[in-house]
Short mmCIF file of C-alpha atoms and ligand atoms in Angstrom, two decimals:
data_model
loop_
_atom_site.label_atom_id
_atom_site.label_comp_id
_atom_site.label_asym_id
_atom_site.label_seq_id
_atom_site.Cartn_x
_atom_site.Cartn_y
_atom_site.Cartn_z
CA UNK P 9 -17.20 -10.21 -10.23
CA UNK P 10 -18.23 -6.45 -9.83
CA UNK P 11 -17.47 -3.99 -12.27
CA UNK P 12 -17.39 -0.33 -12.71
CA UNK P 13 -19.55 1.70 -15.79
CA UNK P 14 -18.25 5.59 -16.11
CA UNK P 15 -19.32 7.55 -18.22
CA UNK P 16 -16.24 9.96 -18.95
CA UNK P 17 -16.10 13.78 -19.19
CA UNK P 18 -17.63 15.39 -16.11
CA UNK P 19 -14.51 17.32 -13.77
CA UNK P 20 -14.71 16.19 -10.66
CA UNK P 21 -15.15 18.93 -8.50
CA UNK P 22 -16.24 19.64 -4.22
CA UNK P 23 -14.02 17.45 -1.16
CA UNK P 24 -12.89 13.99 -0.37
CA UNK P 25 -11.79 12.85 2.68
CA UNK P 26 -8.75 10.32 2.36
CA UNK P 27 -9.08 7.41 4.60
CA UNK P 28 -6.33 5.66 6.59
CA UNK P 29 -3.70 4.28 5.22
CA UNK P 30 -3.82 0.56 3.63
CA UNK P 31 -0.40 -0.12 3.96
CA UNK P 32 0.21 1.08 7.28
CA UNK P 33 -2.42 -0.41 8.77
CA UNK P 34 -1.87 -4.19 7.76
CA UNK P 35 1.65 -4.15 9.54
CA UNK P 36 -0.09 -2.19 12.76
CA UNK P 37 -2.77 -4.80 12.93
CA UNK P 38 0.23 -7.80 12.57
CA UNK P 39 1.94 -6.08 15.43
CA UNK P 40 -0.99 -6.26 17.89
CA UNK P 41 0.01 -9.66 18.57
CA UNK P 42 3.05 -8.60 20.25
CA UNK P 43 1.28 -8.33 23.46
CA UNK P 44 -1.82 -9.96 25.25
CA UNK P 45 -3.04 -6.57 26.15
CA UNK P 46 -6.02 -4.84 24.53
CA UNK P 47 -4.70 -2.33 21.31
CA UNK P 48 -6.82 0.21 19.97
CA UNK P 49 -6.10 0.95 16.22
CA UNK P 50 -8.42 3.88 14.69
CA UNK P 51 -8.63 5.61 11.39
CA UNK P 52 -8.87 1.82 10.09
CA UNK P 53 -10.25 1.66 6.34
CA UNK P 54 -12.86 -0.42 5.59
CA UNK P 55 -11.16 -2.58 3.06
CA UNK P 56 -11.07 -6.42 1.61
CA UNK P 57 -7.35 -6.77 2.52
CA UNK P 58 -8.13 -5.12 6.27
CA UNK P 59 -10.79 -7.82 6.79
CA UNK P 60 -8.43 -10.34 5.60
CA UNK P 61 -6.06 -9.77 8.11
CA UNK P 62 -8.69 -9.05 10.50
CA UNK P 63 -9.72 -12.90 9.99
CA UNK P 64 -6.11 -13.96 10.64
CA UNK P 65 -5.62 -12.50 13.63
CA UNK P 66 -9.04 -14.38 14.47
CA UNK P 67 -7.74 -17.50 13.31
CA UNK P 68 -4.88 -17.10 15.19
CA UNK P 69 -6.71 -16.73 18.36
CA UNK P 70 -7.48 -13.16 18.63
CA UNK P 71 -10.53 -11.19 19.36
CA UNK P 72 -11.23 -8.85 17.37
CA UNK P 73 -14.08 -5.66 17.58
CA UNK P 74 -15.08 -3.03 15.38
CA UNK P 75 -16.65 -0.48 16.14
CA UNK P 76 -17.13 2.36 13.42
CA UNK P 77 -13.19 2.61 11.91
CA UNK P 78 -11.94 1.86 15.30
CA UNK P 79 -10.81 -1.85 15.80
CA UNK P 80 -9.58 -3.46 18.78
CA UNK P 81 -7.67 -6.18 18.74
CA UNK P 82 -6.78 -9.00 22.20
CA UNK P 83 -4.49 -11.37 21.54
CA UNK P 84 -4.66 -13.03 25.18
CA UNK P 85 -3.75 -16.57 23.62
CA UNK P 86 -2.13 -17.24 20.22
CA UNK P 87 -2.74 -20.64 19.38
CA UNK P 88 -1.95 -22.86 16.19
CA UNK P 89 0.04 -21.08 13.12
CA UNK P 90 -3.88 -19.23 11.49
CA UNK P 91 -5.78 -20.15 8.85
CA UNK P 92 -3.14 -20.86 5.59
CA UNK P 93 -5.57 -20.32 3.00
CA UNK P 94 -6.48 -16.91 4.61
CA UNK P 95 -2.70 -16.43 4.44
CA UNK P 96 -1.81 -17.54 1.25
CA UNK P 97 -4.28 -15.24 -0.40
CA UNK P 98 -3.02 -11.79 0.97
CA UNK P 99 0.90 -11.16 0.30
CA UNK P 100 0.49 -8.55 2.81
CA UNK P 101 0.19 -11.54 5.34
CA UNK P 102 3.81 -12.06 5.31
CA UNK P 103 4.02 -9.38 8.32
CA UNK P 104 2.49 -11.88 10.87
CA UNK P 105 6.02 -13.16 10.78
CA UNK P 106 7.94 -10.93 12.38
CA UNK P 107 5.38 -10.60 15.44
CA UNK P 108 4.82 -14.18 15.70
CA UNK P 109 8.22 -15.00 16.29
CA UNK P 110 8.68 -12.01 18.23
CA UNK P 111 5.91 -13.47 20.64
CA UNK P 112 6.45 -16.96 20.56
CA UNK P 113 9.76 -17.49 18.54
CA UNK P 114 8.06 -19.72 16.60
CA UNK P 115 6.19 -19.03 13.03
CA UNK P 116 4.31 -20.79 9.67
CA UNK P 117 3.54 -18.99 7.01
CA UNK P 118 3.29 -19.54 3.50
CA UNK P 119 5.41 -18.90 0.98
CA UNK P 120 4.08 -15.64 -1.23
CA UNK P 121 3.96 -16.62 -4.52
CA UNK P 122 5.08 -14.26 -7.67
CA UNK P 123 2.41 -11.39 -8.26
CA UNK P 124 1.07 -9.56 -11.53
CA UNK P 125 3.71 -6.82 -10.62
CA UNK P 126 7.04 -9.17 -10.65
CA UNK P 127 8.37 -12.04 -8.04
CA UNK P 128 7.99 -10.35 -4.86
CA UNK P 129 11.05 -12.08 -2.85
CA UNK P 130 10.87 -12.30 0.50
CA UNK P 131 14.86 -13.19 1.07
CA UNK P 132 15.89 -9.68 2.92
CA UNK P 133 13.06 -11.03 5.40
CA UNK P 134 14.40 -14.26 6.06
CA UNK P 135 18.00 -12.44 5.78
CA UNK P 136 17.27 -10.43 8.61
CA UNK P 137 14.99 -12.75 10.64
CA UNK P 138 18.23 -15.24 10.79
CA UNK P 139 20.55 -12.64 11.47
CA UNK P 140 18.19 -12.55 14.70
CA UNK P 141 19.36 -16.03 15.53
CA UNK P 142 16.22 -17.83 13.77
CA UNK P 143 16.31 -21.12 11.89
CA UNK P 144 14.19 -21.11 9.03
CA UNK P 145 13.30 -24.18 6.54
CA UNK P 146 11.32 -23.58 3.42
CA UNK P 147 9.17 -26.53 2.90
CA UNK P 148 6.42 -27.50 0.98
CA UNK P 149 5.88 -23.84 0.22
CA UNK P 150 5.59 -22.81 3.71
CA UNK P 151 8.30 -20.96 5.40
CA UNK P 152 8.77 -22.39 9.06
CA UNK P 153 11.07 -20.05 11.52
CA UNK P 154 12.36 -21.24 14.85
CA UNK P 155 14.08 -19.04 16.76
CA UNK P 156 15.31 -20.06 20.65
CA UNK P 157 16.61 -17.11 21.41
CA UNK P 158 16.53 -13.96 19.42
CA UNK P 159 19.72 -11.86 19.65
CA UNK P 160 20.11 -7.90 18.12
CA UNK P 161 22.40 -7.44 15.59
CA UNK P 162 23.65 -5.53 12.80
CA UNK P 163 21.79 -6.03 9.47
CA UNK P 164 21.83 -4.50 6.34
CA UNK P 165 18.33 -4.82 4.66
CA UNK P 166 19.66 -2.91 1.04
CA UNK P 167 18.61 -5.37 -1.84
CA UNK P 168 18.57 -5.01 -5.73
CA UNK P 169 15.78 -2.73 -5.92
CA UNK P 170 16.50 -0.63 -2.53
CA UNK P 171 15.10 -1.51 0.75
CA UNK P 172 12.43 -3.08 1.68
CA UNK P 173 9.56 -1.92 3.27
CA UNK P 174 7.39 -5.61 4.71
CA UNK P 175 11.00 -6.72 5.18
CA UNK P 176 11.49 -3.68 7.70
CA UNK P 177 8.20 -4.23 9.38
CA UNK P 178 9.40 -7.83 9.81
CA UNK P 179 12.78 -7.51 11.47
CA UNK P 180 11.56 -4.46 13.54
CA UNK P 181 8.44 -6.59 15.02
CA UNK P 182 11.19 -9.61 15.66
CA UNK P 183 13.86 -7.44 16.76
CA UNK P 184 11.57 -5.09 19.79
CA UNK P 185 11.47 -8.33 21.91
CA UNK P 186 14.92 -9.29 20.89
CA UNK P 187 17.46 -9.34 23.80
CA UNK P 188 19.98 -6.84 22.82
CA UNK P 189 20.57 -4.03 20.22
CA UNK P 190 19.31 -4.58 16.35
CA UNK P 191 20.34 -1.69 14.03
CA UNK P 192 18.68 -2.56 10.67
CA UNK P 193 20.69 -0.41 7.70
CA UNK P 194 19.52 0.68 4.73
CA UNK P 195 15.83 0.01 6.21
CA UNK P 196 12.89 1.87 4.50
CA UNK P 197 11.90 4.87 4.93
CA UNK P 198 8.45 5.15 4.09
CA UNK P 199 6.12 6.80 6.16
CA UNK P 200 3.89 3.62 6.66
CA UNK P 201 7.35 2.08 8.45
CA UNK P 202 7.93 4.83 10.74
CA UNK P 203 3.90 4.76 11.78
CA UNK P 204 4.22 0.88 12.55
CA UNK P 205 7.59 2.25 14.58
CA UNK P 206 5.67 4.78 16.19
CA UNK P 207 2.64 2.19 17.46
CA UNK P 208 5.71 0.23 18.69
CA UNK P 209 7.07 2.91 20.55
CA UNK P 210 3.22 3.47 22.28
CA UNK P 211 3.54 -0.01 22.93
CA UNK P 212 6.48 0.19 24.88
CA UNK P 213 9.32 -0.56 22.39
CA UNK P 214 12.52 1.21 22.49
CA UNK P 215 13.19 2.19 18.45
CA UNK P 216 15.72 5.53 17.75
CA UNK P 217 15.74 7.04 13.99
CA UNK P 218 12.46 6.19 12.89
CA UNK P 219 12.07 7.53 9.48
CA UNK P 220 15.33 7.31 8.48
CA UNK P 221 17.78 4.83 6.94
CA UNK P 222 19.36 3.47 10.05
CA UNK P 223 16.78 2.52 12.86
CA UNK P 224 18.07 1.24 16.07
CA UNK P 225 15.64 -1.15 18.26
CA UNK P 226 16.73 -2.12 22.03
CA UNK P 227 14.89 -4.97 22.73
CA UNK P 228 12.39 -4.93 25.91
CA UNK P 229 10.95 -8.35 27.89
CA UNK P 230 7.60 -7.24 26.89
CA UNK P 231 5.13 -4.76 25.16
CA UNK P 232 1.98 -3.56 27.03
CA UNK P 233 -1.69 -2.73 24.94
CA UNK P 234 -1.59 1.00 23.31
CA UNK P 235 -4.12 3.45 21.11
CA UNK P 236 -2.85 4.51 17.52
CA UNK P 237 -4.80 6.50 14.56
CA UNK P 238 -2.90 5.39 11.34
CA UNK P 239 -1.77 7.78 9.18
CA UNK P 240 -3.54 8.96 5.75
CA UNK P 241 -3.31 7.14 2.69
CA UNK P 242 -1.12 9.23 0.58
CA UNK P 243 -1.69 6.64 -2.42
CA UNK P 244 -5.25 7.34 -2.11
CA UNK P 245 -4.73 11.26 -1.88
CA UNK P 246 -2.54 10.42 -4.78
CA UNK P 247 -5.13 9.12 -6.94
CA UNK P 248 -7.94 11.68 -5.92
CA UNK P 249 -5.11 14.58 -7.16
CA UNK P 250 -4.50 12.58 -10.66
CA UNK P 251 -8.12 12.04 -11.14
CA UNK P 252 -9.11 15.71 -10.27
CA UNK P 253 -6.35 16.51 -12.79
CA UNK P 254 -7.07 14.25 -15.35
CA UNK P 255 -10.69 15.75 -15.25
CA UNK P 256 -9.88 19.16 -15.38
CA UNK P 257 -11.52 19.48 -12.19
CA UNK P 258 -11.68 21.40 -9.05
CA UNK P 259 -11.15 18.95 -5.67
CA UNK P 260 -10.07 19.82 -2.20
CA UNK P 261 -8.62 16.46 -0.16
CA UNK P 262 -9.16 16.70 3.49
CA UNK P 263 -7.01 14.71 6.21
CA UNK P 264 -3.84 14.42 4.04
CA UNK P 265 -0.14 14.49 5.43
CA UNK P 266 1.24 16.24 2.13
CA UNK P 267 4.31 16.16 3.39
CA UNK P 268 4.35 12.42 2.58
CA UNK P 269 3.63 13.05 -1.48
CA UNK P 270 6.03 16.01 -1.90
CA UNK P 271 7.77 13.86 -5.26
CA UNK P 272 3.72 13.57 -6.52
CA UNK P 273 3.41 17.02 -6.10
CA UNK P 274 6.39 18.07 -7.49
CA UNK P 275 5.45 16.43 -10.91
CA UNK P 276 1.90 17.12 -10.64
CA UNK P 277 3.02 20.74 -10.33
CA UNK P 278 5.32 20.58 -13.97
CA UNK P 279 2.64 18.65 -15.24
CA UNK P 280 0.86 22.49 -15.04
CA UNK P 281 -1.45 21.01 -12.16
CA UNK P 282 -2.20 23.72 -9.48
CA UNK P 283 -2.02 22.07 -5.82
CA UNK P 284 -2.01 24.26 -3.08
CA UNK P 285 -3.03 24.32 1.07
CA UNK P 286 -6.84 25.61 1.04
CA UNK P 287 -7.67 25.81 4.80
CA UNK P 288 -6.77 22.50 6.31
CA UNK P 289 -7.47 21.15 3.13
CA UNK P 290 -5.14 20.77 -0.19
CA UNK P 291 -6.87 21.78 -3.48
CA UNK P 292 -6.31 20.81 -6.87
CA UNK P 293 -7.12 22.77 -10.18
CA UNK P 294 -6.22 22.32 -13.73
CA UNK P 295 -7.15 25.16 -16.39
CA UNK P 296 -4.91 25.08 -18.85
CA UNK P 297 -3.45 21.53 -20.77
CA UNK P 298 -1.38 19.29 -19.08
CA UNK P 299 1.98 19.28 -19.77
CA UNK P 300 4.43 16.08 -20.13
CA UNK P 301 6.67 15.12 -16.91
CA UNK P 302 9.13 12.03 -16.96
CA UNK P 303 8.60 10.34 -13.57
CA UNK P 304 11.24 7.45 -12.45
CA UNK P 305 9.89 5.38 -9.18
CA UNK P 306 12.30 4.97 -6.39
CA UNK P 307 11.79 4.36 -2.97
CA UNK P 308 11.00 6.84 -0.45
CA UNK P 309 11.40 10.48 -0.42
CA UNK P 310 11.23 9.77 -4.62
CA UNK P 311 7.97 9.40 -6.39
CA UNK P 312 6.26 6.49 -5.47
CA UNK P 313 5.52 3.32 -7.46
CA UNK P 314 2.14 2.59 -6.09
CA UNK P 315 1.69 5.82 -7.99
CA UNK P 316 3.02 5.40 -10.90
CA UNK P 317 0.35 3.35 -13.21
CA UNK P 318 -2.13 6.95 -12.01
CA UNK P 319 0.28 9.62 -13.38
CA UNK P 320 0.47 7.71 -16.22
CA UNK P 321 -2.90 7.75 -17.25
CA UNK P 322 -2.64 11.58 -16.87
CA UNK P 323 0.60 11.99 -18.70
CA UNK P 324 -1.92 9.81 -21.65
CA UNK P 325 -3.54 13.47 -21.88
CA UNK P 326 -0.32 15.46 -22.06
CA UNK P 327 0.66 16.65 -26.05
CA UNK P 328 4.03 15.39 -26.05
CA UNK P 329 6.54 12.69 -24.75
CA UNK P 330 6.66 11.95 -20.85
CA UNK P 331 9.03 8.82 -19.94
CA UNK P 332 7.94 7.15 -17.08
CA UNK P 333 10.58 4.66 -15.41
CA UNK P 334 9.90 1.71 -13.50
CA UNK P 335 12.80 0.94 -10.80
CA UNK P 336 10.82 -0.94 -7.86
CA UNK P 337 9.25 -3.75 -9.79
CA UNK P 338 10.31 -5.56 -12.93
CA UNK P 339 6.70 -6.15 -14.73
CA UNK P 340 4.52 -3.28 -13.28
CA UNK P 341 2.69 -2.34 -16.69
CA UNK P 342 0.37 -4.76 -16.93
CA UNK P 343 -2.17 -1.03 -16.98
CA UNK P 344 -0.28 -0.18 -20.46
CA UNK P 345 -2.41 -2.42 -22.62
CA UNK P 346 -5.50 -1.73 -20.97
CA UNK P 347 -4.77 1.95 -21.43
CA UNK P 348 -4.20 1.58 -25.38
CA UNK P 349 -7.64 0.08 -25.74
CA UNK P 350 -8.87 3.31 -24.54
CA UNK P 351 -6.87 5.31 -27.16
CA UNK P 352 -3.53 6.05 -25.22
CA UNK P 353 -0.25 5.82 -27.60
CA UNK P 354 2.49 4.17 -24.97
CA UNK P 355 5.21 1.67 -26.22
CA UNK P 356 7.38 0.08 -23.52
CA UNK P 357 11.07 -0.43 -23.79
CA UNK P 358 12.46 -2.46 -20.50
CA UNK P 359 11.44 -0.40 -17.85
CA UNK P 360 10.33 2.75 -19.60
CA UNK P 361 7.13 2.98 -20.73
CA UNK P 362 7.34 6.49 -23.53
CA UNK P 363 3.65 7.92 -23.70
CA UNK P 364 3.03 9.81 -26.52
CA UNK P 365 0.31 11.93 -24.83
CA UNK P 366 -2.53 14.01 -26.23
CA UNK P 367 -5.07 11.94 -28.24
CA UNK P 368 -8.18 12.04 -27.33
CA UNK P 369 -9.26 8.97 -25.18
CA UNK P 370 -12.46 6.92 -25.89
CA UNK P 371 -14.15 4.77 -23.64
CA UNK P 372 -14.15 0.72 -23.93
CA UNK P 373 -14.28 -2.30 -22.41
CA UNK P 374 -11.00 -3.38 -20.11
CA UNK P 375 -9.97 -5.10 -17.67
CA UNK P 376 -8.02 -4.06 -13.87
CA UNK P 377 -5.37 -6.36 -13.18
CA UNK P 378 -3.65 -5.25 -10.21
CA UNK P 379 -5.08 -2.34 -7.14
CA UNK P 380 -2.86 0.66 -8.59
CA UNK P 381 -3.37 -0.50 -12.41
CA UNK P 382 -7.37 -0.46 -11.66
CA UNK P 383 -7.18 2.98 -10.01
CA UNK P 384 -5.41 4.36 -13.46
CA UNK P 385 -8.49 2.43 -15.83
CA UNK P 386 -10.60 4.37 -13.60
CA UNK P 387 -9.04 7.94 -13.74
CA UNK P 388 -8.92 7.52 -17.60
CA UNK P 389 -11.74 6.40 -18.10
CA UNK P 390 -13.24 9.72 -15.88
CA UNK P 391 -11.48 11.30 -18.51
CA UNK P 392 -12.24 9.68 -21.29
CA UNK P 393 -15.06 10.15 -24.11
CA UNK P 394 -17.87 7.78 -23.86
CA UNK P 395 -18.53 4.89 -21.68
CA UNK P 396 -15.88 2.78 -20.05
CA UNK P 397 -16.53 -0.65 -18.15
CA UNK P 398 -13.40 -1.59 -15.61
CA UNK P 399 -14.03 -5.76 -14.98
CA UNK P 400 -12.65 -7.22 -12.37
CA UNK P 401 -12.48 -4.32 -9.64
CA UNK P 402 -11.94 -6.36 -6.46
CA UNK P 403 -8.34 -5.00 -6.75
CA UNK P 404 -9.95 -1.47 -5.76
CA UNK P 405 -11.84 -2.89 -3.00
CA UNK P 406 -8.57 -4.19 -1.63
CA UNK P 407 -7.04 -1.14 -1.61
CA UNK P 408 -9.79 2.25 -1.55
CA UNK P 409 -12.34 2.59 0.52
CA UNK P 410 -15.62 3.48 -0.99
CA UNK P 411 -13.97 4.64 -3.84
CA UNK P 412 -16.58 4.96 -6.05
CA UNK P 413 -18.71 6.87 -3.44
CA UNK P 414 -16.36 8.92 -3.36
CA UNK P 415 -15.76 9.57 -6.92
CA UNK P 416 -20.02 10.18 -7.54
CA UNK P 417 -19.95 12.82 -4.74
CA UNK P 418 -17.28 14.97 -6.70
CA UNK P 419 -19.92 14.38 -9.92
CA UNK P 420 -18.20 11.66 -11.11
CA UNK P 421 -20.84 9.20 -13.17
CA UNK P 422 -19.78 5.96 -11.96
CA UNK P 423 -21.80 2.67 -11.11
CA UNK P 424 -20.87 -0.93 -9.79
CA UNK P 425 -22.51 -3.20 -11.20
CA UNK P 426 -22.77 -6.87 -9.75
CA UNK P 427 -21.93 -10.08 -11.42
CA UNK P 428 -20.82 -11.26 -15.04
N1 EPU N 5 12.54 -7.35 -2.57
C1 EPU N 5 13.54 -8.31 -2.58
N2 EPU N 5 13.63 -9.18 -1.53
C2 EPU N 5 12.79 -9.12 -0.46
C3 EPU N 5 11.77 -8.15 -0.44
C4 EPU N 5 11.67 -7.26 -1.52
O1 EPU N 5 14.31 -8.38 -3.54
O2 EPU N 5 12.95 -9.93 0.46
C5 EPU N 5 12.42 -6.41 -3.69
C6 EPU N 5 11.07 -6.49 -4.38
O3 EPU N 5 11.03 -7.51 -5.35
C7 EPU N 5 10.95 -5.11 -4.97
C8 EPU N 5 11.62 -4.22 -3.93
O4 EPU N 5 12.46 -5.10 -3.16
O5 EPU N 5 11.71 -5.05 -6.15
C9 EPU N 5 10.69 -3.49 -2.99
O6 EPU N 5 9.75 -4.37 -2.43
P1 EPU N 5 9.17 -4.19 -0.97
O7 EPU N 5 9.60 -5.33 -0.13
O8 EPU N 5 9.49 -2.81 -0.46
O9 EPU N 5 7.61 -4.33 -1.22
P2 EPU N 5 6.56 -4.89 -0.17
O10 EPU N 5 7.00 -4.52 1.17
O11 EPU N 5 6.26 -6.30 -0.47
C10 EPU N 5 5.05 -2.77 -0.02
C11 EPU N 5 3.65 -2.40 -0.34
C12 EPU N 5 3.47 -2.32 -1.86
C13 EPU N 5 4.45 -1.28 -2.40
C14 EPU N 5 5.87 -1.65 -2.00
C15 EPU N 5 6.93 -0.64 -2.43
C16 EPU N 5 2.34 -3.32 1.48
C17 EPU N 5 1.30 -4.30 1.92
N3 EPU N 5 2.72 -3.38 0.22
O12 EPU N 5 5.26 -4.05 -0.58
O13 EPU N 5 2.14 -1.86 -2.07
O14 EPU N 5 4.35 -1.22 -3.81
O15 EPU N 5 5.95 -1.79 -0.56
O16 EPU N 5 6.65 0.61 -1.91
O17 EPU N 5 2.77 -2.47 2.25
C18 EPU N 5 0.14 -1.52 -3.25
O18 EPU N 5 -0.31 -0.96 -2.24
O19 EPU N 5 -0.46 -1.51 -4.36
C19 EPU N 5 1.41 -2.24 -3.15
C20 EPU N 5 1.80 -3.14 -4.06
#
């Protein structure tokens, strides 16, 4: 397993170009099987979970190109229910679903298991996809769904912790070939939804309020091939602005949407962070200290949780008390210990974690346990004193392209090295 040595201290400083986004692409890529025509997906990042689903889609019968970071995707045929070891390992997979039985009204796919970041459900899918009319039997840890018609309806998607945003990909992939009107309430908002929506749309689906809280989907006989450039990470433009912060540096982020991070840069900004537009690009700047900001995740327009473990290991460098709140996931602060070994004072009380920011942090030794937990090891360690080695990074390559490219072109010193 690959690691990552950094040798903290240098500010990043010079431009990054943030790639597509991760987490819009995956459900994009699922929904190419809602037609037999030839779709065109660009701006696709070259990433382990991408490939994943890329191999899928094969094993479901698809063909599949690349050619630079466009992929095209021909799903003439589908045939069988795909490769269940390929799907097992990628929660993300659970968004073949929707399409599947969209398609065929008939899908398999395993159950996802609990993660490193809480249980991950998947009931508000299988909520919605019966409200479509589908019969579904949990068996043997697969998750079979029958459907012989599927009928719009009402459904409200609201659970415990919000909506959900897989669950809204789901029921809006079913519900576009649905006969009848579907309006899904208290569906997510994210942007990553409302760019799967808008694919749909170029594919020929009939969707109203994308973006918003109440999306309405008339259902169509069939969708035809279409050409879509996914939108730009904002988790990765996320990270780049923490690190360059965290650094004290000097970064401008081409081919962002900040539109889509205004909660980020609202704390960034009381955190004493400078971010503002520089040409097409958005730079950010630190001179002074940074100050402490309390940051509570919520789901979208609020401040993100795939976010949250990276402005932590800023607010680590802030004299004072920040309180960050967890709200989307019961157990995602599995980054806390791992940021103590590297000096950080942070005690955790339910789902605050209080950082007592302002010591000095020393490299050491630790260990990434989830994609957004690695990406804060990394920033701290970029900040730290010393030399810090982050084990187990094939979380990052799930999630950012390159990244440590990336990271030595704004002067970052930072190798992967193979094995262990
Ligand atoms: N939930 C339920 N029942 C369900 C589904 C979700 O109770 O049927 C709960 C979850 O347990 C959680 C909350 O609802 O408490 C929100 O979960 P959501 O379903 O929105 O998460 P997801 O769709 O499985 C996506 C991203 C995550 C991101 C979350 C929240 C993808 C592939 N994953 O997951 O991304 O954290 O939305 O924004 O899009 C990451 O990129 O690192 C990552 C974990």
């Amino acid at each position: 397993m690959d690691s990552f040595v950094i040798h903290g201290g240098a500010p990043l400083r010079g431009e990054v170009t943030i790639s597509g986004s991760k987490n819009a692409v995956l459900p994009i890529l699922a929904a190419t099987l809602l037609t037999g025509d030839t779709c065109t997906i660009r701006r696709v990042p070259d990433l382990s979970d991408v490939a994943f689903m890329l191999r899928i889609l094969e094993s479901l019968g698809a063909e599949v190109r690349r050619e630079g970071d466009a992929i095209t995707v021909r799903a003439a045929r589908i045939q069988g229910f795909g490769d269940y070891e390929l799907i097992r390992k990628m929660r993300g997979s659970i968004c073949i679903l929707g399409p599947l039985l969209g398609r065929r009204r008939e899908a398999s796919v395993s159950l996802p298991g609990g993660c490193i970041i809480g249980t991950r459900p998947i009931d508000l899918h299988l909520k919605g996809l019966a409200a479509l009319g589908t019969r579904i039997q949990v068996e043997n840890g697969y998750v079979h769904a029958r459907a012989r018609r599927l009928a719009g309806t009402t459904i409200f998607l609201g659970g415990r912790a919000g909506p959900t945003v897989l669950g809204t990909a789901n029921i809006l992939m079913a519900a576009v070939l649905a006969e009848g009107v579907t309006v899904i309430e208290s569906a997510a908002c994210e942007p990553e939804v409302a760019d799967l929506a808008h694919f749909l749309v170029a594919m020929g689906a009939r969707i109203s309020g994308i973006g918003s809280p109440t999306v309405t989907v008339t259902g169509v006989r069939e969708l035809h091939g279409a050409d879509h450039e996914v939108i730009p990470d904002r988790i990765e433009a996320c990270t780049f602005l923490c690190a360059a912060a965290a650094t004290k540096g000097d970064v401008t982020l081409q081919g962002t949407r900040p539109e889509h991070f205004g909660a980020v840069l609202d704390k960034l900004r009381e955190a004493g962070v400078t971010v503002e537009r520089a040409g097409t690009g958005l730079r950010v700047t630190r001179r002074g200290k940074v100050r402490p900001a309390d940051v509570t995740t919520q789901p979208y327009s609020g401040f993100p949780t795939d976010v949250q473990a990276q402005f932590m290991a800023l607010m680590t460098l802030a004299p004072g008390i920040s309180v960050i709140t967890e709200r989307i996931f019961e157990s995602r602060f599995m980054h806390v210990a791992e940021l103590m070994r590297l000096g950080a004072d942070i005690a955790i009380e339910g789902p605050n974690a209080i950082v007592k920011g302002g010591r000095p942090l020393s490299g050491a030794p630790v260990m990434a346990s989830d994609l957004r937990a690695s990406a804060a090891l990394v920033i701290a360690g970029l900040a730290a004193k010393g030399t810090t080695q982050v084990h187990r990074i094939y979380h990052l390559d799930r999630g950012y392209e390159r990244m440590e490219d990336k990271l030595r072109r704004l002067g970052a010193r930072i190798e992967r090295v193979a094995g262990e």
